[in-house]
Amino acid sequence: MPTYKGQYIKDADKVIIKDLKTAGRVFSNASEKHSYPFCWRSQTPLIYRGFECWFIEVTALKERLLELNKTTTWVPEHVQHGRFHQWLAGAHDWCISRNRYWGNPIPLWVSDDGEEVVCVSSIAELEKLSGVKNITDIHKEFVDEITIPSKMGKGQLKRIPEVFDCWFESGSMPFAQ
């Protein structure tokens, strides 16, 4: 919020409450004692930040996953109807992105307005779409420099900055070849 930009979040709390009171938008103001997460190294409060993420809509696949689980041979057998079935039955949408420098880059190239999204499935496809030849390294610092011309007249598509969640990567490993 531009009004509070540059202020430490805990200091801004007081200013925000004051501004809300001045605007007549405070119904109640009270303090509650509760546990709060702290950094074990610095002993300072952890601050939750909201930011955009990429998700797989697992809930749309849940019924199919449960059906396919019935056709899988499990060792030990009880996992099929026990732990794994329960996990699938309770599955929810999965945030697959992480905001880190390290990790496998998510292969999505997007227009500046976010309307055009291209998911690249291989090095060969990236070479074809971008015009860049002999791509040998698909680590973040190399593919982030590659752009793809828009098919919708939106200039150059750029790779999103996020990398894959490591658990998503490990589950995808058998298909990596």
PDB file of C-alpha atoms in Angstrom:
ATOM      1  CA  MET A   1       0.000   0.000   0.000  1.00  0.00           C
ATOM      2  CA  PRO A   2       1.660   3.228  -1.148  1.00  0.00           C
ATOM      3  CA  THR A   3       0.630   5.204   1.949  1.00  0.00           C
ATOM      4  CA  TYR A   4       2.691   2.946   4.208  1.00  0.00           C
ATOM      5  CA  LYS A   5       5.515   2.114   1.802  1.00  0.00           C
ATOM      6  CA  GLY A   6       8.944   1.908   3.406  1.00  0.00           C
ATOM      7  CA  GLN A   7       7.675   1.458   6.958  1.00  0.00           C
ATOM      8  CA  TYR A   8       8.539  -1.637   8.979  1.00  0.00           C
ATOM      9  CA  ILE A   9       5.373  -3.720   9.032  1.00  0.00           C
ATOM     10  CA  LYS A  10       5.000  -3.765  12.823  1.00  0.00           C
ATOM     11  CA  ASP A  11       5.415   0.031  13.007  1.00  0.00           C
ATOM     12  CA  ALA A  12       2.889   0.489  10.199  1.00  0.00           C
ATOM     13  CA  ASP A  13       0.251  -1.441  12.215  1.00  0.00           C
ATOM     14  CA  LYS A  14      -0.218   1.516  14.563  1.00  0.00           C
ATOM     15  CA  VAL A  15      -0.432   4.030  11.725  1.00  0.00           C
ATOM     16  CA  ILE A  16      -2.943   1.880   9.817  1.00  0.00           C
ATOM     17  CA  ILE A  17      -5.178   1.525  12.896  1.00  0.00           C
ATOM     18  CA  LYS A  18      -5.006   5.289  13.484  1.00  0.00           C
ATOM     19  CA  ASP A  19      -5.950   5.993   9.853  1.00  0.00           C
ATOM     20  CA  LEU A  20      -8.835   3.510  10.000  1.00  0.00           C
ATOM     21  CA  LYS A  21     -10.133   5.132  13.207  1.00  0.00           C
ATOM     22  CA  THR A  22      -9.894   8.600  11.619  1.00  0.00           C
ATOM     23  CA  ALA A  23     -11.902   7.326   8.631  1.00  0.00           C
ATOM     24  CA  GLY A  24     -14.530   5.845  10.985  1.00  0.00           C
ATOM     25  CA  ARG A  25     -13.911   2.305   9.771  1.00  0.00           C
ATOM     26  CA  VAL A  26     -12.961   0.595  13.021  1.00  0.00           C
ATOM     27  CA  PHE A  27     -15.669  -1.514  14.608  1.00  0.00           C
ATOM     28  CA  SER A  28     -13.476  -2.698  17.449  1.00  0.00           C
ATOM     29  CA  ASN A  29      -9.801  -2.503  18.406  1.00  0.00           C
ATOM     30  CA  ALA A  30      -8.329  -4.885  20.972  1.00  0.00           C
ATOM     31  CA  SER A  31      -5.177  -6.841  21.655  1.00  0.00           C
ATOM     32  CA  GLU A  32      -5.148 -10.619  21.785  1.00  0.00           C
ATOM     33  CA  LYS A  33      -2.313 -12.679  23.206  1.00  0.00           C
ATOM     34  CA  HIS A  34      -1.505 -15.633  20.983  1.00  0.00           C
ATOM     35  CA  SER A  35       1.463 -17.631  19.806  1.00  0.00           C
ATOM     36  CA  TYR A  36       3.280 -16.219  16.821  1.00  0.00           C
ATOM     37  CA  PRO A  37       6.025 -17.736  14.646  1.00  0.00           C
ATOM     38  CA  PHE A  38       9.537 -16.444  15.234  1.00  0.00           C
ATOM     39  CA  CYS A  39      12.765 -16.993  13.331  1.00  0.00           C
ATOM     40  CA  TRP A  40      14.841 -19.460  15.364  1.00  0.00           C
ATOM     41  CA  ARG A  41      18.042 -17.693  14.292  1.00  0.00           C
ATOM     42  CA  SER A  42      17.251 -14.032  14.873  1.00  0.00           C
ATOM     43  CA  GLN A  43      14.333 -14.407  17.308  1.00  0.00           C
ATOM     44  CA  THR A  44      12.374 -11.852  15.248  1.00  0.00           C
ATOM     45  CA  PRO A  45       8.752 -12.265  14.132  1.00  0.00           C
ATOM     46  CA  LEU A  46       8.180 -13.963  10.804  1.00  0.00           C
ATOM     47  CA  ILE A  47       6.162 -11.793   8.465  1.00  0.00           C
ATOM     48  CA  TYR A  48       3.653 -13.448   6.146  1.00  0.00           C
ATOM     49  CA  ARG A  49       3.659 -11.954   2.670  1.00  0.00           C
ATOM     50  CA  GLY A  50       1.052 -12.581   0.036  1.00  0.00           C
ATOM     51  CA  PHE A  51       2.175 -12.965  -3.569  1.00  0.00           C
ATOM     52  CA  GLU A  52       0.955 -14.586  -6.754  1.00  0.00           C
ATOM     53  CA  CYS A  53       1.595 -18.318  -7.151  1.00  0.00           C
ATOM     54  CA  TRP A  54       1.048 -21.019  -9.745  1.00  0.00           C
ATOM     55  CA  PHE A  55      -1.304 -23.890  -8.861  1.00  0.00           C
ATOM     56  CA  ILE A  56      -2.382 -27.207 -10.309  1.00  0.00           C
ATOM     57  CA  GLU A  57      -6.128 -27.643  -9.948  1.00  0.00           C
ATOM     58  CA  VAL A  58      -5.923 -31.067  -8.320  1.00  0.00           C
ATOM     59  CA  THR A  59      -9.566 -30.911  -7.186  1.00  0.00           C
ATOM     60  CA  ALA A  60     -10.627 -31.153 -10.850  1.00  0.00           C
ATOM     61  CA  LEU A  61      -8.626 -34.406 -11.156  1.00  0.00           C
ATOM     62  CA  LYS A  62      -9.567 -35.962  -7.808  1.00  0.00           C
ATOM     63  CA  GLU A  63     -12.230 -38.424  -9.034  1.00  0.00           C
ATOM     64  CA  ARG A  64      -9.966 -39.681 -11.840  1.00  0.00           C
ATOM     65  CA  LEU A  65      -7.058 -40.077  -9.411  1.00  0.00           C
ATOM     66  CA  LEU A  66      -9.257 -42.146  -7.071  1.00  0.00           C
ATOM     67  CA  GLU A  67     -10.375 -44.363  -9.978  1.00  0.00           C
ATOM     68  CA  LEU A  68      -6.797 -44.899 -11.184  1.00  0.00           C
ATOM     69  CA  ASN A  69      -5.702 -45.746  -7.644  1.00  0.00           C
ATOM     70  CA  LYS A  70      -8.028 -48.766  -7.811  1.00  0.00           C
ATOM     71  CA  THR A  71      -6.091 -50.093 -10.831  1.00  0.00           C
ATOM     72  CA  THR A  72      -2.661 -49.712  -9.248  1.00  0.00           C
ATOM     73  CA  THR A  73      -0.827 -52.642  -7.677  1.00  0.00           C
ATOM     74  CA  TRP A  74       0.398 -51.558  -4.259  1.00  0.00           C
ATOM     75  CA  VAL A  75       3.049 -53.123  -2.067  1.00  0.00           C
ATOM     76  CA  PRO A  76       2.085 -53.341   0.708  1.00  0.00           C
ATOM     77  CA  GLU A  77      -1.482 -53.863  -0.451  1.00  0.00           C
ATOM     78  CA  HIS A  78      -3.193 -51.980   2.402  1.00  0.00           C
ATOM     79  CA  VAL A  79      -1.756 -48.621   1.229  1.00  0.00           C
ATOM     80  CA  GLN A  80      -4.104 -48.625  -1.770  1.00  0.00           C
ATOM     81  CA  HIS A  81      -7.249 -48.316   0.347  1.00  0.00           C
ATOM     82  CA  GLY A  82      -5.608 -46.815   3.419  1.00  0.00           C
ATOM     83  CA  ARG A  83      -3.108 -44.000   3.567  1.00  0.00           C
ATOM     84  CA  PHE A  84      -2.831 -43.246  -0.158  1.00  0.00           C
ATOM     85  CA  HIS A  85      -6.588 -43.400  -0.778  1.00  0.00           C
ATOM     86  CA  GLN A  86      -7.170 -41.045   2.155  1.00  0.00           C
ATOM     87  CA  TRP A  87      -4.541 -38.648   0.823  1.00  0.00           C
ATOM     88  CA  LEU A  88      -6.163 -38.619  -2.649  1.00  0.00           C
ATOM     89  CA  ALA A  89      -9.660 -38.222  -1.197  1.00  0.00           C
ATOM     90  CA  GLY A  90      -8.515 -35.157   0.742  1.00  0.00           C
ATOM     91  CA  ALA A  91      -6.385 -33.724  -2.069  1.00  0.00           C
ATOM     92  CA  HIS A  92      -6.583 -29.981  -2.658  1.00  0.00           C
ATOM     93  CA  ASP A  93      -5.154 -27.621  -5.240  1.00  0.00           C
ATOM     94  CA  TRP A  94      -1.362 -27.647  -5.175  1.00  0.00           C
ATOM     95  CA  CYS A  95       0.892 -24.607  -5.232  1.00  0.00           C
ATOM     96  CA  ILE A  96       3.767 -25.760  -7.446  1.00  0.00           C
ATOM     97  CA  SER A  97       5.770 -22.521  -7.531  1.00  0.00           C
ATOM     98  CA  ARG A  98       8.468 -21.194  -5.249  1.00  0.00           C
ATOM     99  CA  ASN A  99      10.107 -17.769  -5.286  1.00  0.00           C
ATOM    100  CA  ARG A 100      13.740 -18.845  -5.091  1.00  0.00           C
ATOM    101  CA  TYR A 101      16.822 -18.495  -7.203  1.00  0.00           C
ATOM    102  CA  TRP A 102      17.680 -22.191  -7.055  1.00  0.00           C
ATOM    103  CA  GLY A 103      15.477 -24.945  -8.410  1.00  0.00           C
ATOM    104  CA  ASN A 104      14.120 -26.059 -11.738  1.00  0.00           C
ATOM    105  CA  PRO A 105      12.546 -23.208 -13.699  1.00  0.00           C
ATOM    106  CA  ILE A 106       8.837 -23.536 -14.426  1.00  0.00           C
ATOM    107  CA  PRO A 107       8.702 -23.651 -18.260  1.00  0.00           C
ATOM    108  CA  LEU A 108       6.055 -20.952 -18.720  1.00  0.00           C
ATOM    109  CA  TRP A 109       6.629 -17.939 -20.964  1.00  0.00           C
ATOM    110  CA  VAL A 110       4.071 -15.164 -20.468  1.00  0.00           C
ATOM    111  CA  SER A 111       3.162 -11.847 -22.094  1.00  0.00           C
ATOM    112  CA  ASP A 112       3.453  -8.650 -20.031  1.00  0.00           C
ATOM    113  CA  ASP A 113      -0.339  -8.496 -19.629  1.00  0.00           C
ATOM    114  CA  GLY A 114      -0.530 -12.191 -18.626  1.00  0.00           C
ATOM    115  CA  GLU A 115      -3.018 -13.018 -21.385  1.00  0.00           C
ATOM    116  CA  GLU A 116      -0.706 -15.195 -23.469  1.00  0.00           C
ATOM    117  CA  VAL A 117       0.914 -18.165 -21.734  1.00  0.00           C
ATOM    118  CA  VAL A 118       3.086 -20.771 -23.458  1.00  0.00           C
ATOM    119  CA  CYS A 119       4.106 -23.943 -21.631  1.00  0.00           C
ATOM    120  CA  VAL A 120       7.254 -25.318 -23.239  1.00  0.00           C
ATOM    121  CA  SER A 121       7.565 -29.104 -23.108  1.00  0.00           C
ATOM    122  CA  SER A 122      11.125 -29.699 -24.287  1.00  0.00           C
ATOM    123  CA  ILE A 123      14.443 -28.138 -25.278  1.00  0.00           C
ATOM    124  CA  ALA A 124      13.566 -28.828 -28.927  1.00  0.00           C
ATOM    125  CA  GLU A 125      10.292 -26.927 -28.566  1.00  0.00           C
ATOM    126  CA  LEU A 126      12.035 -24.027 -26.788  1.00  0.00           C
ATOM    127  CA  GLU A 127      14.580 -23.829 -29.626  1.00  0.00           C
ATOM    128  CA  LYS A 128      11.779 -23.870 -32.221  1.00  0.00           C
ATOM    129  CA  LEU A 129       9.632 -21.236 -30.471  1.00  0.00           C
ATOM    130  CA  SER A 130      12.483 -18.896 -29.522  1.00  0.00           C
ATOM    131  CA  GLY A 131      14.769 -19.279 -32.512  1.00  0.00           C
ATOM    132  CA  VAL A 132      17.693 -19.906 -30.142  1.00  0.00           C
ATOM    133  CA  LYS A 133      19.782 -22.873 -31.264  1.00  0.00           C
ATOM    134  CA  ASN A 134      21.911 -25.392 -29.348  1.00  0.00           C
ATOM    135  CA  ILE A 135      20.365 -24.864 -25.917  1.00  0.00           C
ATOM    136  CA  THR A 136      22.397 -27.108 -23.616  1.00  0.00           C
ATOM    137  CA  ASP A 137      21.699 -25.683 -20.169  1.00  0.00           C
ATOM    138  CA  ILE A 138      18.158 -25.194 -18.885  1.00  0.00           C
ATOM    139  CA  HIS A 139      19.088 -23.781 -15.489  1.00  0.00           C
ATOM    140  CA  LYS A 140      17.318 -20.586 -14.499  1.00  0.00           C
ATOM    141  CA  GLU A 141      20.178 -18.198 -15.265  1.00  0.00           C
ATOM    142  CA  PHE A 142      20.273 -19.429 -18.875  1.00  0.00           C
ATOM    143  CA  VAL A 143      16.602 -19.878 -19.811  1.00  0.00           C
ATOM    144  CA  ASP A 144      15.563 -16.589 -18.172  1.00  0.00           C
ATOM    145  CA  GLU A 145      17.405 -14.782 -20.990  1.00  0.00           C
ATOM    146  CA  ILE A 146      15.416 -16.567 -23.707  1.00  0.00           C
ATOM    147  CA  THR A 147      12.264 -14.898 -25.059  1.00  0.00           C
ATOM    148  CA  ILE A 148       9.549 -16.226 -27.359  1.00  0.00           C
ATOM    149  CA  PRO A 149       7.820 -14.029 -29.943  1.00  0.00           C
ATOM    150  CA  SER A 150       4.122 -13.609 -29.192  1.00  0.00           C
ATOM    151  CA  LYS A 151       1.624 -15.202 -31.578  1.00  0.00           C
ATOM    152  CA  MET A 152      -0.971 -12.666 -30.408  1.00  0.00           C
ATOM    153  CA  GLY A 153       1.045  -9.546 -31.224  1.00  0.00           C
ATOM    154  CA  LYS A 154       2.051  -8.945 -27.601  1.00  0.00           C
ATOM    155  CA  GLY A 155       5.788  -8.510 -28.152  1.00  0.00           C
ATOM    156  CA  GLN A 156       8.162 -10.951 -26.472  1.00  0.00           C
ATOM    157  CA  LEU A 157       7.021 -13.567 -23.961  1.00  0.00           C
ATOM    158  CA  LYS A 158       9.315 -13.872 -20.939  1.00  0.00           C
ATOM    159  CA  ARG A 159       9.788 -16.812 -18.624  1.00  0.00           C
ATOM    160  CA  ILE A 160       8.104 -16.423 -15.264  1.00  0.00           C
ATOM    161  CA  PRO A 161      10.628 -15.999 -12.407  1.00  0.00           C
ATOM    162  CA  GLU A 162       9.358 -18.853 -10.214  1.00  0.00           C
ATOM    163  CA  VAL A 163      10.862 -22.325  -9.885  1.00  0.00           C
ATOM    164  CA  PHE A 164       9.145 -25.649  -9.179  1.00  0.00           C
ATOM    165  CA  ASP A 165       8.321 -26.866  -5.697  1.00  0.00           C
ATOM    166  CA  CYS A 166      10.848 -29.640  -4.982  1.00  0.00           C
ATOM    167  CA  TRP A 167       8.068 -32.161  -4.245  1.00  0.00           C
ATOM    168  CA  PHE A 168       6.544 -31.508  -7.650  1.00  0.00           C
ATOM    169  CA  GLU A 169       9.956 -32.055  -9.241  1.00  0.00           C
ATOM    170  CA  SER A 170      10.521 -35.342  -7.428  1.00  0.00           C
ATOM    171  CA  GLY A 171       7.105 -36.663  -8.526  1.00  0.00           C
ATOM    172  CA  SER A 172       7.850 -35.670 -12.122  1.00  0.00           C
ATOM    173  CA  MET A 173      11.251 -37.367 -12.214  1.00  0.00           C
ATOM    174  CA  PRO A 174      10.086 -40.624 -13.857  1.00  0.00           C
ATOM    175  CA  PHE A 175       8.793 -38.610 -16.837  1.00  0.00           C
ATOM    176  CA  ALA A 176      11.885 -36.404 -17.217  1.00  0.00           C
ATOM    177  CA  GLN A 177      13.392 -38.529 -19.976  1.00  0.00           C
TER     178      GLN A 177
END
